[in-house]
Amino acid sequence: KFYVQQTEDIHMKSDPIIRSIDIGYGLTKYSYTDTSQNKISYDSFSSQAVPVSEINASAIKSKGKDNNAQDINIVNVGEEVFAVGKGIQHIDDTGESRITRRDYITSSGYKALFYGALTYINEDVIDLLIVALPVDRYSRYHDDLKNICKGTHHISDKKTVRVKEVEVILQPNGGLFSRMEEFNISRKNAIFDRYDIQILIDAGYKNINWVTADGLKVFFGQSSSHEHGIEDILKSLPHITNEHNLLKIDKHLTNGEKIKIDGKLINLNSHLPTAMNAIYGSMNALRNSVEYYESQVIDIYLVGGGAELLKSSIQDSFKWVDIHILDNPVFANVRGFQVMAEQSWERLKSEDAT
């Protein structure tokens, strides 16, 4: 299964309903209420939206548990119909349905992933939803994304969700708040000092995002994105073609496992140093972006599914800086979004009271 899950020790809030969604090129992450544990939990599914006809949709639904069809959601985006969800690899094992356009936020496939997340969240009404954009697309698509997410969404004949309020933030900012949350939960871990300069890097599937910050104060002139990410590293490995599921390969590499290709177990980890050259442009853009504060940088924090793979390259570029990978980095952003959402709700209530 090409999805991951995490449960947080956060008390469930019955009112209001506050949720977060992080739609990346690799995975779509979201927060939801785990009623069995009375907690806010986090889950994900592969960011693949497969167009289907009505006949195909019926066939998918009828295949049963043998191929995880219970984890495939059929969603309607206008006149288009898509299959999304945790069992999507049974329809598209190569990832060809992954959205790769730079303007993917305004595509029907993106909205299908959003609808998939709303379906898994399983709330009829969401009072406040936090979503995010890559740093270099924040200004251009902020209003578009807010309009896409806010309002009443007719996902299928049986599912309608109303999202009352939406806030759009910078994607790596979730990591900043997630780091603050970790610090507050475990104060004996004194790594985080809000008066030092930190860089928060989101190691994404198709791009790398970063914010430079003093505590939670972001320096926008030293924060940006670059279009080469973990996918470029994986595609640079020997024996890998477009027919292979890159998310599966990434998982094996992160775990230090051999990978079965063409019937043979192959150790690709030894080829990673050379493959890292594929993101040279991103590392160069990062160094140039933060040059003004470079000598003041104390710590760098990594989030995202590619955090482990990226760590060595980041350390090579910033040899004097301590590099930290946040707890369960795949969910670090969406965890931070949830913290921000709850704080935003308290702020909105205070403004209403005045």
mmCIF file of C-alpha atoms in Angstrom:
data_model
loop_
_atom_site.group_PDB
_atom_site.id
_atom_site.type_symbol
_atom_site.label_atom_id
_atom_site.label_comp_id
_atom_site.label_asym_id
_atom_site.label_seq_id
_atom_site.Cartn_x
_atom_site.Cartn_y
_atom_site.Cartn_z
ATOM 1 C CA LYS A 1 0.000 0.000 0.000
ATOM 2 C CA PHE A 2 1.501 3.318 -1.041
ATOM 3 C CA TYR A 3 0.125 5.446 1.752
ATOM 4 C CA VAL A 4 1.079 6.108 5.350
ATOM 5 C CA GLN A 5 -0.792 6.889 8.527
ATOM 6 C CA GLN A 6 -0.134 8.547 11.876
ATOM 7 C CA THR A 7 -2.172 9.055 15.043
ATOM 8 C CA GLU A 8 -1.476 12.060 17.271
ATOM 9 C CA ASP A 9 -2.111 12.242 20.984
ATOM 10 C CA ILE A 10 -4.394 15.255 20.543
ATOM 11 C CA HIS A 11 -7.802 15.338 22.164
ATOM 12 C CA MET A 12 -10.715 15.195 19.747
ATOM 13 C CA LYS A 13 -12.733 18.370 19.398
ATOM 14 C CA SER A 14 -16.390 17.843 18.643
ATOM 15 C CA ASP A 15 -17.141 21.496 18.007
ATOM 16 C CA PRO A 16 -15.938 23.237 15.918
ATOM 17 C CA ILE A 17 -14.738 20.924 13.152
ATOM 18 C CA ILE A 18 -11.238 22.096 12.217
ATOM 19 C CA ARG A 19 -9.231 20.152 9.648
ATOM 20 C CA SER A 20 -6.139 20.397 7.436
ATOM 21 C CA ILE A 21 -5.242 19.050 3.997
ATOM 22 C CA ASP A 22 -1.824 18.975 2.306
ATOM 23 C CA ILE A 23 -1.999 18.014 -1.380
ATOM 24 C CA GLY A 24 1.482 17.269 -2.694
ATOM 25 C CA TYR A 25 2.707 15.765 -5.943
ATOM 26 C CA GLY A 26 3.488 12.503 -4.146
ATOM 27 C CA LEU A 27 0.928 12.126 -1.379
ATOM 28 C CA THR A 28 -2.260 13.824 -0.252
ATOM 29 C CA LYS A 29 -2.291 14.141 3.556
ATOM 30 C CA TYR A 30 -5.197 15.104 5.792
ATOM 31 C CA SER A 31 -6.337 15.262 9.412
ATOM 32 C CA TYR A 32 -9.445 13.492 10.627
ATOM 33 C CA THR A 33 -11.140 12.366 13.826
ATOM 34 C CA ASP A 34 -10.270 8.816 14.817
ATOM 35 C CA THR A 35 -13.396 8.028 16.824
ATOM 36 C CA SER A 36 -12.013 4.698 18.038
ATOM 37 C CA GLN A 37 -9.191 6.489 19.870
ATOM 38 C CA ASN A 38 -10.880 9.858 20.462
ATOM 39 C CA LYS A 39 -7.964 11.619 18.761
ATOM 40 C CA ILE A 40 -7.055 13.757 15.794
ATOM 41 C CA SER A 41 -5.179 11.474 13.399
ATOM 42 C CA TYR A 42 -3.399 11.865 10.083
ATOM 43 C CA ASP A 43 -3.534 9.720 6.991
ATOM 44 C CA SER A 44 -2.631 9.873 3.312
ATOM 45 C CA PHE A 45 -3.149 8.448 -0.152
ATOM 46 C CA SER A 46 -1.168 8.663 -3.363
ATOM 47 C CA SER A 47 -1.799 11.875 -5.314
ATOM 48 C CA GLN A 48 -3.181 10.117 -8.367
ATOM 49 C CA ALA A 49 -6.516 10.992 -9.926
ATOM 50 C CA VAL A 50 -7.571 8.488 -12.580
ATOM 51 C CA PRO A 51 -10.328 9.612 -15.005
ATOM 52 C CA VAL A 52 -13.003 6.928 -15.337
ATOM 53 C CA SER A 53 -16.285 6.494 -17.209
ATOM 54 C CA GLU A 54 -19.482 5.602 -15.347
ATOM 55 C CA ILE A 55 -19.101 1.999 -16.499
ATOM 56 C CA ASN A 56 -15.521 1.813 -15.240
ATOM 57 C CA ALA A 57 -16.578 3.345 -11.958
ATOM 58 C CA SER A 58 -19.129 0.579 -11.467
ATOM 59 C CA ALA A 59 -16.538 -2.043 -12.294
ATOM 60 C CA ILE A 60 -14.088 -0.601 -9.789
ATOM 61 C CA LYS A 61 -16.701 -0.632 -7.050
ATOM 62 C CA SER A 62 -17.626 -4.239 -7.736
ATOM 63 C CA LYS A 63 -14.147 -5.775 -7.521
ATOM 64 C CA GLY A 64 -14.311 -6.185 -3.756
ATOM 65 C CA LYS A 65 -11.678 -6.592 -1.080
ATOM 66 C CA ASP A 66 -9.218 -8.576 -3.176
ATOM 67 C CA ASN A 67 -7.843 -5.390 -4.733
ATOM 68 C CA ASN A 68 -8.606 -2.835 -2.012
ATOM 69 C CA ALA A 69 -11.574 -1.487 -3.975
ATOM 70 C CA GLN A 70 -13.035 -0.421 -0.635
ATOM 71 C CA ASP A 71 -10.246 2.171 -0.548
ATOM 72 C CA ILE A 72 -11.097 3.731 -3.909
ATOM 73 C CA ASN A 73 -13.436 6.716 -3.949
ATOM 74 C CA ILE A 74 -15.334 7.812 -7.032
ATOM 75 C CA VAL A 75 -15.675 11.610 -7.089
ATOM 76 C CA ASN A 76 -17.403 13.994 -9.483
ATOM 77 C CA VAL A 77 -15.671 17.196 -10.572
ATOM 78 C CA GLY A 78 -18.169 18.966 -12.779
ATOM 79 C CA GLU A 79 -18.790 16.645 -15.702
ATOM 80 C CA GLU A 80 -15.628 14.624 -15.031
ATOM 81 C CA VAL A 81 -15.440 11.486 -12.903
ATOM 82 C CA PHE A 82 -12.260 10.385 -11.107
ATOM 83 C CA ALA A 83 -11.071 7.466 -9.015
ATOM 84 C CA VAL A 84 -8.885 8.460 -6.058
ATOM 85 C CA GLY A 85 -7.841 6.868 -2.781
ATOM 86 C CA LYS A 86 -5.570 4.433 -0.973
ATOM 87 C CA GLY A 87 -6.254 1.576 -3.375
ATOM 88 C CA ILE A 88 -5.482 3.599 -6.495
ATOM 89 C CA GLN A 89 -2.331 1.553 -7.254
ATOM 90 C CA HIS A 90 -4.629 -1.264 -8.408
ATOM 91 C CA ILE A 91 -5.740 0.991 -11.255
ATOM 92 C CA ASP A 92 -2.496 2.852 -11.923
ATOM 93 C CA ASP A 93 0.606 1.162 -10.528
ATOM 94 C CA THR A 94 3.069 3.319 -12.492
ATOM 95 C CA GLY A 95 1.820 6.720 -11.328
ATOM 96 C CA GLU A 96 0.946 7.948 -14.830
ATOM 97 C CA SER A 97 -2.163 9.654 -13.429
ATOM 98 C CA ARG A 98 -0.068 11.849 -11.134
ATOM 99 C CA ILE A 99 -0.635 15.549 -11.785
ATOM 100 C CA THR A 100 2.619 17.156 -12.924
ATOM 101 C CA ARG A 101 1.513 20.515 -14.368
ATOM 102 C CA ARG A 102 2.923 23.636 -12.753
ATOM 103 C CA ASP A 103 -0.620 25.052 -12.575
ATOM 104 C CA TYR A 104 -1.952 21.792 -11.136
ATOM 105 C CA ILE A 105 -3.828 23.695 -8.409
ATOM 106 C CA THR A 106 -6.451 24.800 -10.931
ATOM 107 C CA SER A 107 -6.796 21.370 -12.599
ATOM 108 C CA SER A 108 -9.778 19.085 -12.202
ATOM 109 C CA GLY A 109 -7.409 16.341 -11.019
ATOM 110 C CA TYR A 110 -6.307 18.506 -8.077
ATOM 111 C CA LYS A 111 -9.914 19.071 -7.097
ATOM 112 C CA ALA A 112 -10.496 15.319 -7.332
ATOM 113 C CA LEU A 113 -7.682 14.779 -4.796
ATOM 114 C CA PHE A 114 -9.245 17.466 -2.595
ATOM 115 C CA TYR A 115 -12.576 15.638 -2.812
ATOM 116 C CA GLY A 116 -10.824 12.384 -1.956
ATOM 117 C CA ALA A 117 -9.396 13.962 1.191
ATOM 118 C CA LEU A 118 -12.817 15.373 2.148
ATOM 119 C CA THR A 119 -14.300 11.905 1.722
ATOM 120 C CA TYR A 120 -11.752 10.351 4.088
ATOM 121 C CA ILE A 121 -12.141 13.204 6.588
ATOM 122 C CA ASN A 122 -15.797 12.126 6.730
ATOM 123 C CA GLU A 123 -17.422 15.314 8.017
ATOM 124 C CA ASP A 124 -20.529 16.879 6.490
ATOM 125 C CA VAL A 125 -19.514 20.361 7.633
ATOM 126 C CA ILE A 126 -16.005 21.722 8.251
ATOM 127 C CA ASP A 127 -15.895 25.029 10.115
ATOM 128 C CA LEU A 128 -12.289 25.867 9.238
ATOM 129 C CA LEU A 129 -9.935 24.194 6.764
ATOM 130 C CA ILE A 130 -6.235 24.947 6.325
ATOM 131 C CA VAL A 131 -4.634 24.203 2.944
ATOM 132 C CA ALA A 132 -1.268 25.254 1.533
ATOM 133 C CA LEU A 133 0.726 26.203 -1.551
ATOM 134 C CA PRO A 134 4.395 25.934 -2.561
ATOM 135 C CA VAL A 135 6.303 29.114 -1.758
ATOM 136 C CA ASP A 136 6.746 30.223 -5.380
ATOM 137 C CA ARG A 137 3.030 29.819 -6.157
ATOM 138 C CA TYR A 138 1.564 31.366 -3.052
ATOM 139 C CA SER A 139 0.883 34.861 -4.415
ATOM 140 C CA ARG A 140 -0.313 33.631 -7.819
ATOM 141 C CA TYR A 141 -2.740 30.953 -6.626
ATOM 142 C CA HIS A 142 -3.738 32.007 -3.090
ATOM 143 C CA ASP A 143 -7.166 33.373 -4.047
ATOM 144 C CA ASP A 144 -7.790 30.592 -6.570
ATOM 145 C CA LEU A 145 -7.163 27.867 -4.001
ATOM 146 C CA LYS A 146 -9.324 29.548 -1.391
ATOM 147 C CA ASN A 147 -12.211 29.759 -3.864
ATOM 148 C CA ILE A 148 -11.695 26.126 -4.900
ATOM 149 C CA CYS A 149 -11.887 24.842 -1.332
ATOM 150 C CA LYS A 150 -14.511 27.088 0.245
ATOM 151 C CA GLY A 151 -18.222 26.403 -0.168
ATOM 152 C CA THR A 152 -20.489 23.411 -0.723
ATOM 153 C CA HIS A 153 -18.964 20.467 -2.583
ATOM 154 C CA HIS A 154 -21.153 17.839 -4.272
ATOM 155 C CA ILE A 155 -18.633 15.011 -4.335
ATOM 156 C CA SER A 156 -21.022 12.234 -5.347
ATOM 157 C CA ASP A 157 -24.700 11.362 -5.222
ATOM 158 C CA LYS A 158 -24.230 10.290 -1.606
ATOM 159 C CA LYS A 159 -21.615 12.776 -0.391
ATOM 160 C CA THR A 160 -21.837 16.540 0.030
ATOM 161 C CA VAL A 161 -19.478 18.560 2.214
ATOM 162 C CA ARG A 162 -19.724 22.197 3.234
ATOM 163 C CA VAL A 163 -16.485 24.037 4.050
ATOM 164 C CA LYS A 164 -17.330 27.280 5.832
ATOM 165 C CA GLU A 165 -13.931 28.975 6.128
ATOM 166 C CA VAL A 166 -10.595 28.380 4.417
ATOM 167 C CA GLU A 167 -7.127 29.709 5.145
ATOM 168 C CA VAL A 168 -4.291 29.248 2.630
ATOM 169 C CA ILE A 169 -0.710 29.238 3.931
ATOM 170 C CA LEU A 170 2.841 28.572 2.734
ATOM 171 C CA GLN A 171 3.451 24.816 2.621
ATOM 172 C CA PRO A 172 6.679 24.748 4.690
ATOM 173 C CA ASN A 173 5.058 26.901 7.400
ATOM 174 C CA GLY A 174 3.332 23.752 8.566
ATOM 175 C CA GLY A 175 6.739 22.375 9.440
ATOM 176 C CA LEU A 176 7.534 25.479 11.504
ATOM 177 C CA PHE A 177 4.400 25.010 13.591
ATOM 178 C CA SER A 178 4.951 21.274 13.800
ATOM 179 C CA ARG A 179 8.437 21.952 15.149
ATOM 180 C CA MET A 180 7.031 24.379 17.718
ATOM 181 C CA GLU A 181 4.514 21.722 18.726
ATOM 182 C CA GLU A 182 7.285 19.176 19.233
ATOM 183 C CA PHE A 183 9.219 21.688 21.303
ATOM 184 C CA ASN A 184 6.238 22.512 23.503
ATOM 185 C CA ILE A 185 5.432 18.847 24.066
ATOM 186 C CA SER A 186 9.019 17.994 25.027
ATOM 187 C CA ARG A 187 10.643 21.054 26.581
ATOM 188 C CA LYS A 188 13.702 19.076 27.655
ATOM 189 C CA ASN A 189 14.594 19.005 23.947
ATOM 190 C CA ALA A 190 16.112 22.468 23.757
ATOM 191 C CA ILE A 191 17.184 22.408 20.099
ATOM 192 C CA PHE A 192 14.672 25.068 19.094
ATOM 193 C CA ASP A 193 15.517 28.678 19.971
ATOM 194 C CA ARG A 194 13.144 31.173 18.415
ATOM 195 C CA TYR A 195 15.854 33.867 18.337
ATOM 196 C CA ASP A 196 18.127 31.933 15.990
ATOM 197 C CA ILE A 197 17.747 31.706 12.216
ATOM 198 C CA GLN A 198 16.369 28.386 10.972
ATOM 199 C CA ILE A 199 15.619 27.032 7.535
ATOM 200 C CA LEU A 200 12.641 24.709 7.175
ATOM 201 C CA ILE A 201 12.951 22.579 4.015
ATOM 202 C CA ASP A 202 10.075 20.578 2.566
ATOM 203 C CA ALA A 203 11.543 17.731 0.503
ATOM 204 C CA GLY A 204 8.735 17.230 -1.991
ATOM 205 C CA TYR A 205 8.173 14.751 -4.783
ATOM 206 C CA LYS A 206 8.556 17.197 -7.684
ATOM 207 C CA ASN A 207 9.975 20.277 -5.980
ATOM 208 C CA ILE A 208 11.785 21.506 -2.899
ATOM 209 C CA ASN A 209 10.304 24.331 -0.803
ATOM 210 C CA TRP A 210 11.973 26.243 1.979
ATOM 211 C CA VAL A 211 11.313 29.074 4.385
ATOM 212 C CA THR A 212 13.933 30.999 6.318
ATOM 213 C CA ALA A 213 12.632 32.131 9.677
ATOM 214 C CA ASP A 214 13.431 33.659 13.050
ATOM 215 C CA GLY A 215 11.153 31.617 15.292
ATOM 216 C CA LEU A 216 7.831 31.887 13.440
ATOM 217 C CA LYS A 217 8.752 35.105 11.619
ATOM 218 C CA VAL A 218 9.298 34.182 7.969
ATOM 219 C CA PHE A 219 11.763 36.101 5.778
ATOM 220 C CA PHE A 220 9.939 35.986 2.460
ATOM 221 C CA GLY A 221 12.908 37.299 0.465
ATOM 222 C CA GLN A 222 14.907 34.264 1.586
ATOM 223 C CA SER A 223 12.119 31.704 1.083
ATOM 224 C CA SER A 224 11.357 30.018 -2.214
ATOM 225 C CA SER A 225 10.895 26.799 -4.226
ATOM 226 C CA HIS A 226 12.746 24.962 -6.957
ATOM 227 C CA GLU A 227 11.375 22.542 -9.520
ATOM 228 C CA HIS A 228 13.686 19.566 -8.914
ATOM 229 C CA GLY A 229 12.689 17.151 -6.165
ATOM 230 C CA ILE A 230 12.800 13.556 -5.019
ATOM 231 C CA GLU A 231 11.351 12.289 -8.305
ATOM 232 C CA ASP A 232 14.429 13.565 -10.143
ATOM 233 C CA ILE A 233 16.723 11.656 -7.779
ATOM 234 C CA LEU A 234 14.766 8.431 -8.222
ATOM 235 C CA LYS A 235 14.660 8.726 -12.007
ATOM 236 C CA SER A 236 18.441 9.172 -12.063
ATOM 237 C CA LEU A 237 19.016 5.776 -10.454
ATOM 238 C CA PRO A 238 20.114 2.918 -12.769
ATOM 239 C CA HIS A 239 17.508 0.338 -13.850
ATOM 240 C CA ILE A 240 14.630 2.755 -13.111
ATOM 241 C CA THR A 241 12.151 3.559 -15.885
ATOM 242 C CA ASN A 242 8.795 5.330 -16.083
ATOM 243 C CA GLU A 243 7.128 1.937 -15.649
ATOM 244 C CA HIS A 244 8.299 1.675 -12.029
ATOM 245 C CA ASN A 245 6.333 3.038 -9.084
ATOM 246 C CA LEU A 246 8.678 5.687 -7.740
ATOM 247 C CA LEU A 247 6.921 6.024 -4.383
ATOM 248 C CA LYS A 248 7.501 2.333 -3.755
ATOM 249 C CA ILE A 249 11.175 2.679 -4.701
ATOM 250 C CA ASP A 250 11.514 5.717 -2.426
ATOM 251 C CA LYS A 251 10.126 3.685 0.473
ATOM 252 C CA HIS A 252 12.626 0.870 -0.097
ATOM 253 C CA LEU A 253 15.533 3.321 -0.349
ATOM 254 C CA THR A 254 14.533 5.133 2.844
ATOM 255 C CA ASN A 255 14.377 1.782 4.666
ATOM 256 C CA GLY A 256 17.726 0.696 3.212
ATOM 257 C CA GLU A 257 16.123 -2.276 1.474
ATOM 258 C CA LYS A 258 17.019 -3.965 -1.787
ATOM 259 C CA ILE A 259 14.550 -3.525 -4.629
ATOM 260 C CA LYS A 260 13.275 -6.259 -6.916
ATOM 261 C CA ILE A 261 13.628 -5.153 -10.531
ATOM 262 C CA ASP A 262 13.126 -7.513 -13.460
ATOM 263 C CA GLY A 263 13.142 -10.460 -11.063
ATOM 264 C CA LYS A 264 16.422 -9.510 -9.359
ATOM 265 C CA LEU A 265 17.065 -7.924 -5.968
ATOM 266 C CA ILE A 266 19.172 -4.798 -6.523
ATOM 267 C CA ASN A 267 20.778 -2.478 -3.968
ATOM 268 C CA LEU A 268 20.273 1.019 -5.345
ATOM 269 C CA ASN A 269 21.448 2.853 -2.229
ATOM 270 C CA SER A 270 25.055 2.746 -3.400
ATOM 271 C CA HIS A 271 24.012 4.777 -6.454
ATOM 272 C CA LEU A 272 22.352 7.562 -4.433
ATOM 273 C CA PRO A 273 25.402 9.871 -4.187
ATOM 274 C CA THR A 274 25.576 10.100 -7.993
ATOM 275 C CA ALA A 275 21.800 10.393 -8.356
ATOM 276 C CA MET A 276 21.825 13.365 -5.989
ATOM 277 C CA ASN A 277 23.362 15.414 -8.808
ATOM 278 C CA ALA A 278 19.828 15.593 -10.222
ATOM 279 C CA ILE A 279 18.900 18.157 -7.571
ATOM 280 C CA TYR A 280 22.063 20.239 -7.872
ATOM 281 C CA GLY A 281 19.948 23.109 -9.223
ATOM 282 C CA SER A 282 17.691 23.011 -6.175
ATOM 283 C CA MET A 283 20.630 22.981 -3.758
ATOM 284 C CA ASN A 284 22.232 25.895 -5.603
ATOM 285 C CA ALA A 285 18.957 27.852 -5.572
ATOM 286 C CA LEU A 286 18.610 27.192 -1.842
ATOM 287 C CA ARG A 287 22.113 28.441 -1.050
ATOM 288 C CA ASN A 288 21.642 31.556 -3.182
ATOM 289 C CA SER A 289 18.250 32.272 -1.629
ATOM 290 C CA VAL A 290 19.432 32.217 1.998
ATOM 291 C CA GLU A 291 22.864 33.775 1.361
ATOM 292 C CA TYR A 292 22.011 36.985 3.261
ATOM 293 C CA TYR A 293 21.422 35.055 6.515
ATOM 294 C CA GLU A 294 23.710 32.105 5.757
ATOM 295 C CA SER A 295 26.237 32.803 8.512
ATOM 296 C CA GLN A 296 23.419 33.171 11.073
ATOM 297 C CA VAL A 297 21.698 29.871 10.301
ATOM 298 C CA ILE A 298 21.836 27.654 13.392
ATOM 299 C CA ASP A 299 19.573 24.742 12.463
ATOM 300 C CA ILE A 300 17.893 23.269 9.402
ATOM 301 C CA TYR A 301 14.745 21.197 9.770
ATOM 302 C CA LEU A 302 13.591 18.744 7.114
ATOM 303 C CA VAL A 303 10.025 17.639 6.484
ATOM 304 C CA GLY A 304 8.294 15.775 3.683
ATOM 305 C CA GLY A 305 8.504 12.260 2.318
ATOM 306 C CA GLY A 306 11.992 12.825 0.895
ATOM 307 C CA ALA A 307 13.553 14.175 4.100
ATOM 308 C CA GLU A 308 15.773 11.139 4.674
ATOM 309 C CA LEU A 309 17.025 11.073 1.077
ATOM 310 C CA LEU A 310 17.735 14.798 1.057
ATOM 311 C CA LYS A 311 19.581 15.026 4.366
ATOM 312 C CA SER A 312 23.069 14.199 3.055
ATOM 313 C CA SER A 313 22.871 16.783 0.239
ATOM 314 C CA ILE A 314 21.674 19.456 2.651
ATOM 315 C CA GLN A 315 24.506 18.641 5.040
ATOM 316 C CA ASP A 316 27.030 18.910 2.184
ATOM 317 C CA SER A 317 25.681 22.371 1.336
ATOM 318 C CA PHE A 318 25.569 23.573 4.966
ATOM 319 C CA LYS A 319 28.442 21.741 6.663
ATOM 320 C CA TRP A 320 28.445 23.987 9.755
ATOM 321 C CA VAL A 321 24.699 23.635 10.461
ATOM 322 C CA ASP A 322 22.898 20.970 12.481
ATOM 323 C CA ILE A 323 20.343 19.115 10.330
ATOM 324 C CA HIS A 324 17.210 17.722 11.984
ATOM 325 C CA ILE A 325 14.413 15.598 10.544
ATOM 326 C CA LEU A 326 11.105 16.263 12.259
ATOM 327 C CA ASP A 327 9.165 13.380 13.759
ATOM 328 C CA ASN A 328 7.365 11.381 11.051
ATOM 329 C CA PRO A 329 8.299 13.986 8.410
ATOM 330 C CA VAL A 330 5.640 12.894 5.906
ATOM 331 C CA PHE A 331 2.996 14.359 8.216
ATOM 332 C CA ALA A 332 4.981 17.260 9.678
ATOM 333 C CA ASN A 333 3.328 19.888 7.468
ATOM 334 C CA VAL A 334 -0.238 18.692 7.897
ATOM 335 C CA ARG A 335 0.305 18.371 11.675
ATOM 336 C CA GLY A 336 1.488 21.970 11.706
ATOM 337 C CA PHE A 337 -1.484 23.007 9.584
ATOM 338 C CA GLN A 338 -3.764 21.521 12.226
ATOM 339 C CA VAL A 339 -2.028 23.501 14.981
ATOM 340 C CA MET A 340 -2.303 26.676 12.886
ATOM 341 C CA ALA A 341 -5.963 25.980 12.127
ATOM 342 C CA GLU A 342 -6.847 25.644 15.789
ATOM 343 C CA GLN A 343 -4.967 28.842 16.619
ATOM 344 C CA SER A 344 -6.658 30.632 13.717
ATOM 345 C CA TRP A 345 -10.058 29.542 14.988
ATOM 346 C CA GLU A 346 -9.306 31.019 18.401
ATOM 347 C CA ARG A 347 -8.230 34.262 16.694
ATOM 348 C CA LEU A 348 -11.391 34.357 14.578
ATOM 349 C CA LYS A 349 -13.530 33.853 17.682
ATOM 350 C CA SER A 350 -11.685 36.713 19.429
ATOM 351 C CA GLU A 351 -12.260 39.027 16.451
ATOM 352 C CA ASP A 352 -15.958 38.122 16.400
ATOM 353 C CA ALA A 353 -16.218 38.862 20.121
ATOM 354 C CA THR A 354 -14.851 42.363 19.612
#
